[in-house]
């Protein structure tokens, strides 16, 4: 199996957001030497756990820089000492999504729920 990993330091809206993208080639060579399509169902099934392990490893490594962490009610980890005002200032994507959700709710005439 061939995988390439790309490390990004920002989100699409250029907010600070350190994250990885892993691209997996959709072909494998079987035991007989034939090329086949990859059955990626197990990769997708375990993606949330893999992401949790990757972010835990990142938090562990960054502790050497003296960073602490706190966890939001929704499960998102934030750097300790960064107040809500700082987080809000660097959360443009969140603001954009909230603005779109508000516009859709106004057009529908009812609240828009997520989930």
mmCIF file of C-alpha atoms in Angstrom:
data_model
loop_
_atom_site.group_PDB
_atom_site.id
_atom_site.type_symbol
_atom_site.label_atom_id
_atom_site.label_comp_id
_atom_site.label_asym_id
_atom_site.label_seq_id
_atom_site.Cartn_x
_atom_site.Cartn_y
_atom_site.Cartn_z
ATOM 1 C CA UNK A 1 0.000 0.000 0.000
ATOM 2 C CA UNK A 2 1.316 3.433 -0.951
ATOM 3 C CA UNK A 3 0.483 6.458 1.193
ATOM 4 C CA UNK A 4 1.612 10.090 0.957
ATOM 5 C CA UNK A 5 1.251 12.483 3.906
ATOM 6 C CA UNK A 6 0.938 16.248 3.569
ATOM 7 C CA UNK A 7 1.229 18.550 6.586
ATOM 8 C CA UNK A 8 -0.707 21.818 6.536
ATOM 9 C CA UNK A 9 -0.437 24.675 9.011
ATOM 10 C CA UNK A 10 -3.612 26.538 8.072
ATOM 11 C CA UNK A 11 -7.219 25.891 7.128
ATOM 12 C CA UNK A 12 -8.676 26.719 3.696
ATOM 13 C CA UNK A 13 -9.494 30.194 5.016
ATOM 14 C CA UNK A 14 -5.899 30.563 6.285
ATOM 15 C CA UNK A 15 -6.872 30.259 9.959
ATOM 16 C CA UNK A 16 -4.115 28.624 12.053
ATOM 17 C CA UNK A 17 -4.921 24.912 11.894
ATOM 18 C CA UNK A 18 -2.135 22.328 11.986
ATOM 19 C CA UNK A 19 -3.341 19.105 10.360
ATOM 20 C CA UNK A 20 -2.333 16.237 8.083
ATOM 21 C CA UNK A 21 -3.800 14.822 4.904
ATOM 22 C CA UNK A 22 -3.015 11.218 4.023
ATOM 23 C CA UNK A 23 -3.553 10.128 0.433
ATOM 24 C CA UNK A 24 -3.749 6.399 -0.181
ATOM 25 C CA UNK A 25 -3.200 4.997 -3.686
ATOM 26 C CA UNK A 26 -6.223 3.017 -4.848
ATOM 27 C CA UNK A 27 -4.195 0.045 -6.112
ATOM 28 C CA UNK A 28 -2.356 -2.763 -4.430
ATOM 29 C CA UNK A 29 -0.325 -5.699 -5.678
ATOM 30 C CA UNK A 30 -1.716 -9.023 -4.443
ATOM 31 C CA UNK A 31 0.265 -12.160 -3.483
ATOM 32 C CA UNK A 32 0.261 -13.356 -7.103
ATOM 33 C CA UNK A 33 1.674 -10.059 -8.390
ATOM 34 C CA UNK A 34 -1.570 -8.828 -9.934
ATOM 35 C CA UNK A 35 -2.654 -5.218 -9.515
ATOM 36 C CA UNK A 36 -6.025 -4.830 -7.851
ATOM 37 C CA UNK A 37 -8.209 -2.038 -6.512
ATOM 38 C CA UNK A 38 -7.822 -1.404 -2.805
ATOM 39 C CA UNK A 39 -10.720 -2.384 -0.561
ATOM 40 C CA UNK A 40 -10.612 0.761 1.581
ATOM 41 C CA UNK A 41 -13.706 0.090 3.704
ATOM 42 C CA UNK A 42 -11.593 -0.708 6.777
ATOM 43 C CA UNK A 43 -9.573 2.504 6.306
ATOM 44 C CA UNK A 44 -12.750 4.602 6.276
ATOM 45 C CA UNK A 45 -14.211 2.659 9.197
ATOM 46 C CA UNK A 46 -11.143 3.372 11.350
ATOM 47 C CA UNK A 47 -10.475 6.941 10.150
ATOM 48 C CA UNK A 48 -11.960 8.657 13.247
ATOM 49 C CA UNK A 49 -9.797 6.564 15.570
ATOM 50 C CA UNK A 50 -6.710 7.199 13.447
ATOM 51 C CA UNK A 51 -7.403 10.946 13.531
ATOM 52 C CA UNK A 52 -7.809 10.850 17.314
ATOM 53 C CA UNK A 53 -4.471 9.051 17.690
ATOM 54 C CA UNK A 54 -2.747 11.508 15.348
ATOM 55 C CA UNK A 55 -3.998 14.556 17.234
ATOM 56 C CA UNK A 56 -3.104 12.944 20.571
ATOM 57 C CA UNK A 57 0.423 12.347 19.261
ATOM 58 C CA UNK A 58 0.652 15.965 18.117
ATOM 59 C CA UNK A 59 -0.484 17.223 21.533
ATOM 60 C CA UNK A 60 2.079 14.933 23.194
ATOM 61 C CA UNK A 61 4.924 16.237 21.016
ATOM 62 C CA UNK A 62 3.950 19.883 21.516
ATOM 63 C CA UNK A 63 4.092 19.507 25.298
ATOM 64 C CA UNK A 64 7.880 19.886 24.929
ATOM 65 C CA UNK A 65 7.185 23.481 23.878
ATOM 66 C CA UNK A 66 5.373 24.026 27.153
ATOM 67 C CA UNK A 67 1.886 23.900 25.658
ATOM 68 C CA UNK A 68 -1.057 22.704 27.700
ATOM 69 C CA UNK A 69 -4.476 21.691 26.413
ATOM 70 C CA UNK A 70 -8.139 21.844 27.318
ATOM 71 C CA UNK A 71 -11.045 20.047 25.744
ATOM 72 C CA UNK A 72 -14.274 21.725 24.638
ATOM 73 C CA UNK A 73 -17.656 20.144 25.311
ATOM 74 C CA UNK A 74 -17.776 19.125 21.620
ATOM 75 C CA UNK A 75 -14.493 17.197 21.944
ATOM 76 C CA UNK A 76 -12.241 19.725 20.177
ATOM 77 C CA UNK A 77 -8.885 20.335 21.877
ATOM 78 C CA UNK A 78 -7.644 23.899 22.329
ATOM 79 C CA UNK A 79 -4.306 25.286 23.496
ATOM 80 C CA UNK A 80 -4.449 26.289 27.153
ATOM 81 C CA UNK A 81 -4.152 30.019 27.636
ATOM 82 C CA UNK A 82 -5.839 30.932 24.342
ATOM 83 C CA UNK A 83 -8.989 32.706 25.374
ATOM 84 C CA UNK A 84 -12.300 32.654 23.560
ATOM 85 C CA UNK A 85 -11.590 36.042 21.944
ATOM 86 C CA UNK A 86 -8.356 34.766 20.378
ATOM 87 C CA UNK A 87 -10.009 31.539 19.231
ATOM 88 C CA UNK A 88 -12.917 33.492 17.729
ATOM 89 C CA UNK A 89 -10.535 35.856 15.924
ATOM 90 C CA UNK A 90 -8.811 32.917 14.226
ATOM 91 C CA UNK A 91 -11.944 30.915 13.419
ATOM 92 C CA UNK A 92 -13.044 32.434 10.120
ATOM 93 C CA UNK A 93 -14.375 29.140 8.739
ATOM 94 C CA UNK A 94 -16.623 28.708 11.781
ATOM 95 C CA UNK A 95 -17.976 32.224 11.271
ATOM 96 C CA UNK A 96 -18.551 31.597 7.550
ATOM 97 C CA UNK A 97 -20.490 28.393 8.259
ATOM 98 C CA UNK A 98 -22.583 30.119 10.947
ATOM 99 C CA UNK A 99 -23.400 32.928 8.514
ATOM 100 C CA UNK A 100 -24.515 30.452 5.840
ATOM 101 C CA UNK A 101 -26.566 28.483 8.386
ATOM 102 C CA UNK A 102 -28.289 31.718 9.464
ATOM 103 C CA UNK A 103 -29.078 32.648 5.833
ATOM 104 C CA UNK A 104 -30.503 29.176 5.113
ATOM 105 C CA UNK A 105 -32.595 29.287 8.291
ATOM 106 C CA UNK A 106 -33.983 32.697 7.298
ATOM 107 C CA UNK A 107 -34.884 31.402 3.853
ATOM 108 C CA UNK A 108 -36.493 28.237 5.229
ATOM 109 C CA UNK A 109 -38.251 30.108 8.019
ATOM 110 C CA UNK A 110 -37.010 27.665 10.637
ATOM 111 C CA UNK A 111 -33.790 26.867 12.520
ATOM 112 C CA UNK A 112 -31.219 24.702 10.783
ATOM 113 C CA UNK A 113 -29.918 21.855 12.901
ATOM 114 C CA UNK A 114 -26.640 20.003 12.501
ATOM 115 C CA UNK A 115 -26.253 16.325 13.115
#
